[in-house]
Short mmCIF file of C-alpha atoms and ligand atoms in Angstrom, two decimals:
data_model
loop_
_atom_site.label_atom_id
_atom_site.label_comp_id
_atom_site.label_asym_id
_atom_site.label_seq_id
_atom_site.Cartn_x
_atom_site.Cartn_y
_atom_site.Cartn_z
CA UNK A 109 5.63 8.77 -28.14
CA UNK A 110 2.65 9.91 -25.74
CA UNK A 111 2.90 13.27 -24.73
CA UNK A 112 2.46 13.80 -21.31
CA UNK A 113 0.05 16.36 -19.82
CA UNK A 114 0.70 20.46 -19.91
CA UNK A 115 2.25 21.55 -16.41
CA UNK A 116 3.14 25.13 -15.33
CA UNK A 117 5.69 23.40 -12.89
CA UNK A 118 9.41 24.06 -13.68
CA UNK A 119 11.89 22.72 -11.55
CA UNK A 120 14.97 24.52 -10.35
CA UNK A 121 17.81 23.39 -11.89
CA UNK A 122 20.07 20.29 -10.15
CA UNK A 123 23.43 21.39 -8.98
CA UNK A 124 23.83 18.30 -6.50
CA UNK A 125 26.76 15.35 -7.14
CA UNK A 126 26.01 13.66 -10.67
CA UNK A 127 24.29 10.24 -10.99
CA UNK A 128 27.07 8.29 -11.38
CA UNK A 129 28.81 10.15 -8.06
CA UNK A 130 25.71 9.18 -6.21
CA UNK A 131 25.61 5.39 -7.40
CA UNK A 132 29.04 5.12 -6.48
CA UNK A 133 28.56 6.71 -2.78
CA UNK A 134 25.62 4.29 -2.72
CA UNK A 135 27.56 1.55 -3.59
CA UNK A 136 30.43 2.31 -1.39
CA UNK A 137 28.65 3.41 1.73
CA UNK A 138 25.18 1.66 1.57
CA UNK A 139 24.04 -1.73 2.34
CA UNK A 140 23.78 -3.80 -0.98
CA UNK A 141 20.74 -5.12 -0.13
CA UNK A 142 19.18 -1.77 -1.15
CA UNK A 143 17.16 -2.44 -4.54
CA UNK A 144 16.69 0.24 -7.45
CA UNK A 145 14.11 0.07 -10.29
CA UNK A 146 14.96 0.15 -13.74
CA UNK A 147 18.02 -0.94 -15.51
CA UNK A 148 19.89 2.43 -15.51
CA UNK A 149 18.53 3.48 -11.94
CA UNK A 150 16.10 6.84 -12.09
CA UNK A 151 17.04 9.65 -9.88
CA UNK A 152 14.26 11.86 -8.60
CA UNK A 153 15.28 14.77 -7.15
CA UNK A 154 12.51 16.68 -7.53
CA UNK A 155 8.57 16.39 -7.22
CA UNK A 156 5.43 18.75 -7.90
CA UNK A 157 1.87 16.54 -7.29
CA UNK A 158 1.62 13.88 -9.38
CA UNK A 159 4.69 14.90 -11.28
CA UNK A 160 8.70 14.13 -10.45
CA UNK A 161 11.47 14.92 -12.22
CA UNK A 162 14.86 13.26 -12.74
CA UNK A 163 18.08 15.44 -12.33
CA UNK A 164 18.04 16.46 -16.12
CA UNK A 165 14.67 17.96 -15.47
CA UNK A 166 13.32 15.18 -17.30
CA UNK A 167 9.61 14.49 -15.74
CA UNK A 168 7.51 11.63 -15.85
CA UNK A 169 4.09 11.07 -13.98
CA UNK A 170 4.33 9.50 -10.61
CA UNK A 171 1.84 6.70 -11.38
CA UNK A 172 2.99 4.73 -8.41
CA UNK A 173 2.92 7.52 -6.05
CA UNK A 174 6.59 6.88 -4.08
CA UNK A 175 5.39 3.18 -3.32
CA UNK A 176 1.39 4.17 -2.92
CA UNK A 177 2.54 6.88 0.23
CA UNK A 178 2.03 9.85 -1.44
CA UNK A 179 -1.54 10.44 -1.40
CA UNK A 180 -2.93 14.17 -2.91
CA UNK A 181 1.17 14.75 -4.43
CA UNK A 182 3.93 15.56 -4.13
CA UNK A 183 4.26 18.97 -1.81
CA UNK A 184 1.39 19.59 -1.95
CA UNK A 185 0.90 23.28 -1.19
CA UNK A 186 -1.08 22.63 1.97
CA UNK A 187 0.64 20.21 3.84
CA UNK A 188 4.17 22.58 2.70
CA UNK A 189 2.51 25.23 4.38
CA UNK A 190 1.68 23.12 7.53
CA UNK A 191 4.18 21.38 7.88
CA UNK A 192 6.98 24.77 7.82
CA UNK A 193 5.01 26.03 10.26
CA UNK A 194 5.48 22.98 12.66
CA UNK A 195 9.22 22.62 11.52
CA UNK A 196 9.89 26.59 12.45
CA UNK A 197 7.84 26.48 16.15
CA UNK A 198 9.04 22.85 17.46
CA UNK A 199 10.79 19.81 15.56
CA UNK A 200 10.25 17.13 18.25
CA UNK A 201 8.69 16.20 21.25
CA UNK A 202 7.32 13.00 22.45
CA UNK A 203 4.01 11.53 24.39
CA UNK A 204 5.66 12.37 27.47
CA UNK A 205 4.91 15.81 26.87
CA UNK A 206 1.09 17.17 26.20
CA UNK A 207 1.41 18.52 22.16
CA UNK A 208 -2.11 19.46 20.39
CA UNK A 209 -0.77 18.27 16.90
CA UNK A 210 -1.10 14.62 18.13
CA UNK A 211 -4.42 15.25 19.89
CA UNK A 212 -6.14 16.99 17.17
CA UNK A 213 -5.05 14.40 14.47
CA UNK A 214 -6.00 10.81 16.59
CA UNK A 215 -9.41 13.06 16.97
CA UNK A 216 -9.86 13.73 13.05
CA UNK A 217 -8.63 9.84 12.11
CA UNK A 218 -11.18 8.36 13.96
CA UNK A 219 -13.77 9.94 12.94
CA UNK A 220 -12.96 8.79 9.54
CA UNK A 221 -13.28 5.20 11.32
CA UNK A 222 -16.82 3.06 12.35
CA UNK A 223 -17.78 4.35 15.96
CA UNK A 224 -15.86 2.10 18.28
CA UNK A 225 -12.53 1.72 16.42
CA UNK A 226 -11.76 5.72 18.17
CA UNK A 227 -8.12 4.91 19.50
CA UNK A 228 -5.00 5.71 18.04
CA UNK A 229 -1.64 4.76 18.68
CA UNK A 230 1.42 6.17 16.51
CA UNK A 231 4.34 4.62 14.53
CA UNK A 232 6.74 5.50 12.09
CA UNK A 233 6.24 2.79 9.84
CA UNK A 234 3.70 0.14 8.41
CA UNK A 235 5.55 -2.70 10.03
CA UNK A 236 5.88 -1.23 13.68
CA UNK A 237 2.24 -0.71 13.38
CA UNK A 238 1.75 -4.37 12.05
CA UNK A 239 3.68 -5.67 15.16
CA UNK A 240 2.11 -4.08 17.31
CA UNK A 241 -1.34 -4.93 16.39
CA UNK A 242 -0.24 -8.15 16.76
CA UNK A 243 1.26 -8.07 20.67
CA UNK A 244 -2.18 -5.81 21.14
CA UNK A 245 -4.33 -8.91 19.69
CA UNK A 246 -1.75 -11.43 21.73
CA UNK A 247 -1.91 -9.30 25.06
CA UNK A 248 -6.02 -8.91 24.86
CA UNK A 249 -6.38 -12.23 23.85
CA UNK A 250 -4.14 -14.51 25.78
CA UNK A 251 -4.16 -16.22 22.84
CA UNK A 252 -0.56 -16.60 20.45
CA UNK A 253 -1.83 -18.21 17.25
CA UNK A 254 -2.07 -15.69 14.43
CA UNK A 255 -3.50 -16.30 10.47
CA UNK A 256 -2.29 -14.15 7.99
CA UNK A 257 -2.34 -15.14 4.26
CA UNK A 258 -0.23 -16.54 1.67
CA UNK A 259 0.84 -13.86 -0.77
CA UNK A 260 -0.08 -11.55 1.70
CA UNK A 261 3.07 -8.74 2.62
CA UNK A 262 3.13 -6.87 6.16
CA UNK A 263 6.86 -4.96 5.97
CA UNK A 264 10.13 -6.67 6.63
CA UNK A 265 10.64 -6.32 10.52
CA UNK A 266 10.90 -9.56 11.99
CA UNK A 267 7.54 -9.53 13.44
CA UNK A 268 5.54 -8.28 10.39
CA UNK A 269 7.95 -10.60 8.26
CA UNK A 270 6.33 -13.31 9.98
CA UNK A 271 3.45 -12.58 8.64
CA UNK A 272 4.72 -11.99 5.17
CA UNK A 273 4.57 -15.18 3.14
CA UNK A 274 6.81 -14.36 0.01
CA UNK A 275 9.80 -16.23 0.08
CA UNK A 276 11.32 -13.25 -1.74
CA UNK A 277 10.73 -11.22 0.94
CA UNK A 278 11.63 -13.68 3.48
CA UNK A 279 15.02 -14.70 5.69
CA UNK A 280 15.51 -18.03 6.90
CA UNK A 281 15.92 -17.01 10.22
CA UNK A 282 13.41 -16.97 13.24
CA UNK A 283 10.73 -15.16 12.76
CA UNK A 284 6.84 -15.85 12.89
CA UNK A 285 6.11 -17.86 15.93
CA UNK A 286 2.84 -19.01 15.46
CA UNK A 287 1.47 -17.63 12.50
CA UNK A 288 0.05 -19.78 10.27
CA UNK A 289 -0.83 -18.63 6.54
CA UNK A 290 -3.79 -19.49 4.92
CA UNK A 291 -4.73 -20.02 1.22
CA UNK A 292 -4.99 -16.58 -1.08
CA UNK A 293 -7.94 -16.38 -2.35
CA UNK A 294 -6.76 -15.40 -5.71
CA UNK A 295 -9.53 -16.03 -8.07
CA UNK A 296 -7.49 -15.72 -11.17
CA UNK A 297 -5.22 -17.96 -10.73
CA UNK A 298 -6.73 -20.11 -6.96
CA UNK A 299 -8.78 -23.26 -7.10
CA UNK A 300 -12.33 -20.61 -7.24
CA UNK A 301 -12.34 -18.61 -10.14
CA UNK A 302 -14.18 -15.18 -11.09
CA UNK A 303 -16.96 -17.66 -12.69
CA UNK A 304 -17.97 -19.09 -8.99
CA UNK A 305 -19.71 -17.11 -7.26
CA UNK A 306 -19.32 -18.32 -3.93
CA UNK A 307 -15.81 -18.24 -4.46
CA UNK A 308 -15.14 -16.14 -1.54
CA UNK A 309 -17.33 -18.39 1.16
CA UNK A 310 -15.42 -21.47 -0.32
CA UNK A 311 -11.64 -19.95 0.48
CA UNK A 312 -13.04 -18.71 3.82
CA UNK A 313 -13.41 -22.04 5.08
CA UNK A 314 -9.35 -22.54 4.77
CA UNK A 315 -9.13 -20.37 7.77
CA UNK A 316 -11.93 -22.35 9.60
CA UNK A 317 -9.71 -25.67 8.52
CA UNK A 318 -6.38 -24.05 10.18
CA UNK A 319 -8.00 -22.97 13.40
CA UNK A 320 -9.52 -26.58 13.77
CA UNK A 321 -6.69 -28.23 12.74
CA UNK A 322 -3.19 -26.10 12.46
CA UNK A 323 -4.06 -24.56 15.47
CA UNK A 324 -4.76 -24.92 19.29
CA UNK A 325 -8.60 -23.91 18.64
CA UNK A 326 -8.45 -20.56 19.96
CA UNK A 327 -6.13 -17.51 18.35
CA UNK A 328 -5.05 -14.33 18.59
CA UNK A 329 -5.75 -12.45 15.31
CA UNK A 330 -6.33 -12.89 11.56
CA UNK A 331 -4.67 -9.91 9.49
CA UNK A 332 -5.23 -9.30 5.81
CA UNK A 333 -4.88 -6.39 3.55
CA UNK A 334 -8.46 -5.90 1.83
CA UNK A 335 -6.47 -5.98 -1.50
CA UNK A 336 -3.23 -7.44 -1.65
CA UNK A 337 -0.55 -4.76 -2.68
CA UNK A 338 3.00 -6.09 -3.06
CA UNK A 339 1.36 -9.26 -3.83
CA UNK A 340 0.03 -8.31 -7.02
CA UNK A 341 -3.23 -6.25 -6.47
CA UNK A 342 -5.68 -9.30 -5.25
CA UNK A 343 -9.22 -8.28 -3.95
CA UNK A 344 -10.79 -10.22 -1.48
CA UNK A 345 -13.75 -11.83 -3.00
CA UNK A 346 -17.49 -10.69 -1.54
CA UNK A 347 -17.84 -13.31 1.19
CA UNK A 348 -14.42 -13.88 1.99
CA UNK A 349 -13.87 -11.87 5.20
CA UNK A 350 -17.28 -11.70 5.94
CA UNK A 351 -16.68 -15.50 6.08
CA UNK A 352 -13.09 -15.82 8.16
CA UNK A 353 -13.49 -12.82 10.87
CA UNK A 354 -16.75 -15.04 11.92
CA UNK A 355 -14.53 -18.18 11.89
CA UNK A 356 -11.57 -16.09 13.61
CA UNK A 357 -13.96 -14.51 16.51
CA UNK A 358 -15.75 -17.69 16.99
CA UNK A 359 -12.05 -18.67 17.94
CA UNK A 360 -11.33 -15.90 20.53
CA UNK A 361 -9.67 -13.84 17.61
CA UNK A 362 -9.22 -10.35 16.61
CA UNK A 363 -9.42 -9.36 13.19
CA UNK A 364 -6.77 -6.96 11.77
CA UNK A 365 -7.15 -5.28 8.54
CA UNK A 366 -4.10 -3.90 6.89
CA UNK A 367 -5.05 -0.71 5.62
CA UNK A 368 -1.87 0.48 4.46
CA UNK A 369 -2.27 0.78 0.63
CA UNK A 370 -5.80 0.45 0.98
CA UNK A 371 -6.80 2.94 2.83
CA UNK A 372 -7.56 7.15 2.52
CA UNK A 373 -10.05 6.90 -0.16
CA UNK A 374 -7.70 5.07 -2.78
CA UNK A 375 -10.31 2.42 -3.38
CA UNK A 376 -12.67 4.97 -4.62
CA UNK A 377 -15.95 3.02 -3.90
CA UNK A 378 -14.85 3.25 0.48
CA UNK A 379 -12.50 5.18 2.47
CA UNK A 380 -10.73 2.00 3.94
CA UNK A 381 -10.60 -0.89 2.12
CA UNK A 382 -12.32 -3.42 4.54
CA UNK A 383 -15.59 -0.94 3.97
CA UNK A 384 -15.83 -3.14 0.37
CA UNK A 385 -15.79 -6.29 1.62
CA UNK A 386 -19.02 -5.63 4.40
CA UNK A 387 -16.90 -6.43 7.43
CA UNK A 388 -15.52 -4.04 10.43
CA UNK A 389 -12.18 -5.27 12.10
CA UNK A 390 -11.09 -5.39 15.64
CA UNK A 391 -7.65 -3.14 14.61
CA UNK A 392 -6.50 -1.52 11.73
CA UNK A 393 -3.35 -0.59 10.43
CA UNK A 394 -2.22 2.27 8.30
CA UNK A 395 0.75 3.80 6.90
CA UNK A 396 1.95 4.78 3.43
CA UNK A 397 -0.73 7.34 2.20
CA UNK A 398 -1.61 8.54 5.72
CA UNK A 399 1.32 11.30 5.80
CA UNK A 400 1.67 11.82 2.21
CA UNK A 401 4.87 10.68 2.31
CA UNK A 402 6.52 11.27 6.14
CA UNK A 403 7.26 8.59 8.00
CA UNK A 404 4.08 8.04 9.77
CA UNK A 405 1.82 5.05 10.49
CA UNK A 406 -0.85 4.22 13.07
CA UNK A 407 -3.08 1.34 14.73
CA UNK A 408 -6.42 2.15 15.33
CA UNK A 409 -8.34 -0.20 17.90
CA UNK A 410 -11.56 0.06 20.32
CA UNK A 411 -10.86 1.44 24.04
CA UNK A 412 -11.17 -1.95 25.32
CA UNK A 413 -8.86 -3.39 23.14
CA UNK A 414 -6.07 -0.73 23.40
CA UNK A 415 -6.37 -1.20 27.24
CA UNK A 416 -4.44 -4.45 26.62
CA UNK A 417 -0.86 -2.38 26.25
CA UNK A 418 -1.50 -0.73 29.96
CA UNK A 419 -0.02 -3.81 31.05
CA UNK A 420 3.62 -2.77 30.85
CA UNK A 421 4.82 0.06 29.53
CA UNK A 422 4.79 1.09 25.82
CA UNK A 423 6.65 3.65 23.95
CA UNK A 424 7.77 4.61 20.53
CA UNK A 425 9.96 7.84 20.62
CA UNK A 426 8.85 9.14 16.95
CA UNK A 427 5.18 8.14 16.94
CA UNK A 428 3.16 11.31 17.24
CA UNK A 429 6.55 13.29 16.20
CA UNK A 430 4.36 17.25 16.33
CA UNK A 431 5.79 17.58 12.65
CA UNK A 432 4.47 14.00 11.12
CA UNK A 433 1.02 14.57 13.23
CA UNK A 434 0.85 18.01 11.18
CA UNK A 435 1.36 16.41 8.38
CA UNK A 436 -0.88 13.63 8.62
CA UNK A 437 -3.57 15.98 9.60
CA UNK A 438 -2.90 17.97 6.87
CA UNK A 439 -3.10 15.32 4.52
CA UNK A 440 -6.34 14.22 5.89
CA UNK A 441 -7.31 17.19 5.72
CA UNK A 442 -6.94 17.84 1.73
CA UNK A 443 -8.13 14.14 1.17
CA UNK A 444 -11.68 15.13 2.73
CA UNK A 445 -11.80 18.13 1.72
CA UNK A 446 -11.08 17.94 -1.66
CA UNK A 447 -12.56 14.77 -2.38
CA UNK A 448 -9.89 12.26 -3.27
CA UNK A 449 -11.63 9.35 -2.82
CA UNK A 450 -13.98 10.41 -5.22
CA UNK A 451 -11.65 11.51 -8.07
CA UNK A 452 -10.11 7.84 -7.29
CA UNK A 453 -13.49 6.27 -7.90
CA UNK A 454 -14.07 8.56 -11.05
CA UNK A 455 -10.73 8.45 -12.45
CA UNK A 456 -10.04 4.41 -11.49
CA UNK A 457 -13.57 3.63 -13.55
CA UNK A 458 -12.17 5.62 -16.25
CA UNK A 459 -8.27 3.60 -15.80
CA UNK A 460 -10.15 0.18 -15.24
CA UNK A 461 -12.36 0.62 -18.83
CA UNK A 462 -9.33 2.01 -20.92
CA UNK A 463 -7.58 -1.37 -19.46
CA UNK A 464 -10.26 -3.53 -20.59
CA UNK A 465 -9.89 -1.96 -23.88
CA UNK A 466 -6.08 -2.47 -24.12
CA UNK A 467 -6.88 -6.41 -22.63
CA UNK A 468 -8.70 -6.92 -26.02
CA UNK A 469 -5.83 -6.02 -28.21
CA UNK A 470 -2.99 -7.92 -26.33
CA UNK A 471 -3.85 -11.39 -25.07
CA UNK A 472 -0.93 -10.91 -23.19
CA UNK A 473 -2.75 -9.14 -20.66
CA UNK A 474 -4.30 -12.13 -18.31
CA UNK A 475 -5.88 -10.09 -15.61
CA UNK A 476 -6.52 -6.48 -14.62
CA UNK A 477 -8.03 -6.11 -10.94
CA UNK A 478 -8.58 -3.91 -8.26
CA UNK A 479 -10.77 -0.88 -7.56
CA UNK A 480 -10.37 2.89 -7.36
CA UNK A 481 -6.34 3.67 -8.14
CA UNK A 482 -4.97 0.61 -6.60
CA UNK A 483 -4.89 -1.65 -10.32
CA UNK A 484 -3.22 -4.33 -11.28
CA UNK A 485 -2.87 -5.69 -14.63
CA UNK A 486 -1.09 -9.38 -15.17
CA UNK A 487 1.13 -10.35 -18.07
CA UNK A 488 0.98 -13.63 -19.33
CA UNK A 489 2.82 -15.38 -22.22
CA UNK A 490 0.54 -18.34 -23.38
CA UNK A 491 -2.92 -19.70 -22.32
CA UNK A 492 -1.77 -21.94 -19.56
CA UNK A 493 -1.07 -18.13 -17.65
CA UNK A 494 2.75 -18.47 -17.60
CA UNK A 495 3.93 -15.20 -15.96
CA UNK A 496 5.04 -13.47 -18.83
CA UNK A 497 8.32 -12.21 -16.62
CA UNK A 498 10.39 -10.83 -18.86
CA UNK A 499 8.04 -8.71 -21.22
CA UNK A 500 6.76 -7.26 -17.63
CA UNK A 501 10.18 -6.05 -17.30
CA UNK A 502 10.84 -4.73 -20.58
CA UNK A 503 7.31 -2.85 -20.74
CA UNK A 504 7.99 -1.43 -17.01
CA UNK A 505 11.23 0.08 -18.21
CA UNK A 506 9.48 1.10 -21.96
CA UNK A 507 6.78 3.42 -19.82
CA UNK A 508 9.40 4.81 -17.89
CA UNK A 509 11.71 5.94 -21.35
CA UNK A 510 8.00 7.26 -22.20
CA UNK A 511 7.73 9.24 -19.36
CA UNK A 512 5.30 6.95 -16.84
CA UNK A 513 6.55 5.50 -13.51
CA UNK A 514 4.35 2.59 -12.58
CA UNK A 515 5.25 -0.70 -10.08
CA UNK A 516 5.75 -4.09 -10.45
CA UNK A 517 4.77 -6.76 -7.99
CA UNK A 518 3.68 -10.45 -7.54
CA UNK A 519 5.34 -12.98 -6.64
CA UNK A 520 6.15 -13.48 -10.24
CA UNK A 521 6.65 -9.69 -11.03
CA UNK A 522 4.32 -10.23 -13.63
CA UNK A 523 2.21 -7.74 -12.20
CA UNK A 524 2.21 -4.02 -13.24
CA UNK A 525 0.69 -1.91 -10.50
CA UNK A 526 -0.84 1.31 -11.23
CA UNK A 527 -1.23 3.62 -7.60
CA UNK A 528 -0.86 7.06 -8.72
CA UNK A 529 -1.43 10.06 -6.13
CA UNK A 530 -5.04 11.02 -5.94
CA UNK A 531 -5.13 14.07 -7.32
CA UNK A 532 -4.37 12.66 -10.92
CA UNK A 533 -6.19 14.30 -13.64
CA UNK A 534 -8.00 12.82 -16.62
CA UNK A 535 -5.32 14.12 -19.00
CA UNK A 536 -2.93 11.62 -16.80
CA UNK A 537 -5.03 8.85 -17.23
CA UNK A 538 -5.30 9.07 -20.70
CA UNK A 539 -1.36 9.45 -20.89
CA UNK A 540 -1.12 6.34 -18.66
CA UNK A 541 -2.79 4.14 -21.09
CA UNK A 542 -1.65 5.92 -24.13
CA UNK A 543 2.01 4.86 -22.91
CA UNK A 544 0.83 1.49 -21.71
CA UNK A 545 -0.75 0.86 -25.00
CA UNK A 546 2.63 1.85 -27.04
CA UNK A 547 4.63 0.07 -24.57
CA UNK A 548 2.92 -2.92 -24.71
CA UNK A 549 2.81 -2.89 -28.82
CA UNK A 550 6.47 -2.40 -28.90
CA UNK A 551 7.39 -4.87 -26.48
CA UNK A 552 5.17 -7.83 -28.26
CA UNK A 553 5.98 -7.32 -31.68
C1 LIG B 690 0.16 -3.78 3.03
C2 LIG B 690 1.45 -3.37 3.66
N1 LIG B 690 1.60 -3.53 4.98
C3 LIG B 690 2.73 -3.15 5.60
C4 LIG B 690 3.78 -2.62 4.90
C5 LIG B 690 5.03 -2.23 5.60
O1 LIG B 690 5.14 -0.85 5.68
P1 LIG B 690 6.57 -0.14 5.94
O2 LIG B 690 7.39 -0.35 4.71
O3 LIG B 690 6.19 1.29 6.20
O4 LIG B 690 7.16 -0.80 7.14
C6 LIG B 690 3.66 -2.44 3.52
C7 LIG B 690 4.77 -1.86 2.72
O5 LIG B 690 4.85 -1.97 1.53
C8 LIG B 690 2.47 -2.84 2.88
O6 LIG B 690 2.31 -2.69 1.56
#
């Protein structure tokens, strides 16, 4: 078995209610349609960076980073220290209220931004901020029709499940007035493959076909995520956006990118994910890695466009909470400042190549994508690419007995994801593959 890499970290020791007390207090006073990974459900009751550790003391490397929200690890030192400082001078206040946490943090995210997109509005999650960009793009606009893609997931309020399009993720009740979802342009498994190069151009026109004719002619915004996350790691192909935010402006639209796994640096090559695909969008969205775990989010527009919400008023009671501001700034903060982007360009090259390397000795590896520390890699089981389901399963739950936490996704879940927190070390990505290559030989022989 893999061993995993030397830390100094020692966690105190649990004394809380056992796992099987907490399972049953889960079960008994928690809605069942909470899911758990794994089999025999992990608990995590402690964390140190890219480290966590179950309540045996048992520790395993994080490589999925909470769902891809915690950023530079987990308590991170520096946004500890800011954020106890916050906690011990004031917990909460809102916008009514001047606070300098809020201020100073809108300030330091846009400048990570293209000039222009320089205002910030606060959530608590990736879905309020979804909706919202959405009644900002409807209110600006005076437009209703809205494009999102198929495969594509936005969170699971009713707005932003609207724009979801995995039946997995959906309810069949109202929700999604007028958005329409266009083809993925999934090159693996899609009608353009890797081998045509003008791939992305040729899906982009599936958005020109639904304005012309699924539409009335003139709409309200097109959101994407540069690379799909829950969907299974899918990059936009070169062309593609460049392609559908001229279709969708020519329309009247605005053009939303969904930053929330995507952006911070995780892609390595850009800070937000849109910067790879040579496009800047009317609004972004961002949540997940932006607090390093709190519940934070944002939408980031141009003055003009955030103008739109003076209409009426507009409020969110949490957004800009003093102690989430202080630790998004903090977070942004150690992401600049100690390069993260850069280690996820370095250390994602050096992920992407050992994965290549693995895909020659298992054929049951179809397809590894993505950039930076946002992979994917897709089981198969034969040539015709039938999701290979089950041996996803069984090698997600062999990494974790070895130690490595990873996701799953597609709308198969025959995708393993691989998001660890940025500040991942060498020695972790040699574990990571080390385990994936054991777990993968046990599982198909
Ligand atoms: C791309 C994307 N957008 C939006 C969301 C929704 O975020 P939240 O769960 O914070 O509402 C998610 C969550 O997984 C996401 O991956």
């Amino acid at each position: 078995m893999p061993d995993l890499p030397k830390c100094d970290y020692v966690p105190e020791t649990y004394v809380g209610p056992s796992k099987e007390e907490v399972k049953h207090l889960r079960s008994e006073f928690l809605t069942p349609a909470l899911v758990t990974y794994y089999r025999n459900p992990l608990m995590i009751v402690d964390g140190h960076m890219q480290y966590v550790f179950d309540e045996t003391g048992k520790r395993y490397l994080d490589g999925f980073a909470g769902i891809v929200s915690v950023s530079v690890g987990h308590c991170h030192p520096r946004i500890l220290e800011a954020i106890n400082i916050q906690n011990s001078r004031l917990q909460h206040t809102t916008t009514i209220y001047l606070h300098p946490n809020i201020a100073k943090f809108a300030e330091k995210l846009a400048s990570t931004l293209p000039d222009g997109l320089d205002v910030v509005y606060f959530t608590n999650s990736g879905s309020e901020a979804n909706d919202l960009a959405i009644l900002m793009a409807r209110a600006y606009t005076k437009n209703f029709d809205v494009i999102a893609l198929r495969n594509g997931y936005h969170g699971g309020s009713q707005g932003a499940m609207g724009l979801t399009a995995h039946s997995t993720w959906k309810f069949s009740v109202p929700h999604g007035f007028g958005v329409h979802h266009a083809v993925v342009p999934d090159r693996y498994r899609g009608h353009f493959g890797y081998d045509d190069p003008d791939a992305g151009e040729k899906f982009a026109l599936d958005v020109k076909d639904i304005i012309q004719r699924g539409s009335s002619g003139e709409i309200a915004a097109f959101i994407a995520e540069p690379i799909q996350g829950v969907g299974g790691v899918i990059e936009m192909p070169m062309g593609y956006l460049k392609d559908a935010y001229k279709f969708v402006r020519e329309a009247g639209g605005l053009c939303i990118a969904d930053e929330v796994q995507t952006g911070f640096g995780r892609t390595g090559d850009a800070f937000w994910g849109f910067q790879n695909c040579e496009v800047i969008p009317d609004i972004v969205t961002m949540a997940k890695g932006i607090g390093n775990g709190c519940p934070l989010a944002a939408v980031v527009t141009t003055k003009e466009i955030a103008n739109s919400l003076t209409e009426a008023i507009h409020f969110n009671t949490f957004g800009g909470n003093p102690v989430s501001c202080a630790q998004g700034l903090a977070t942004l903060e150690v992401i600049l400042e100690d390069d993260m982007q850069g280690n996820a360009k370095l250390l994602g090259t050096k992920l992407l190549e050992g994965l290549q390397a693995l895909q020659s000795k298992y054929s049951s590896i179809g397809d590894i994508r993505g950039r930076g520390l946002m992979v994917g890699l897709e089981l198969i089981a034969d040539d015709d690419k039938t999701p290979a389901t089950e041996l996803t399963a069984n090698v997600f739950e062999t990494c974790k007995d070895m130690g490595l936490i990873i996701g799953k996704g597609g709308y198969f879940g025959n995708v393993l994801r691989i998001k660890p927190p940025m500040c991942i070390t060498e020695a972790d990505i040699v574990f990571i593959l080390e385990v994936l290559d054991a777990a993968l030989a046990e599982e198909t022989t």
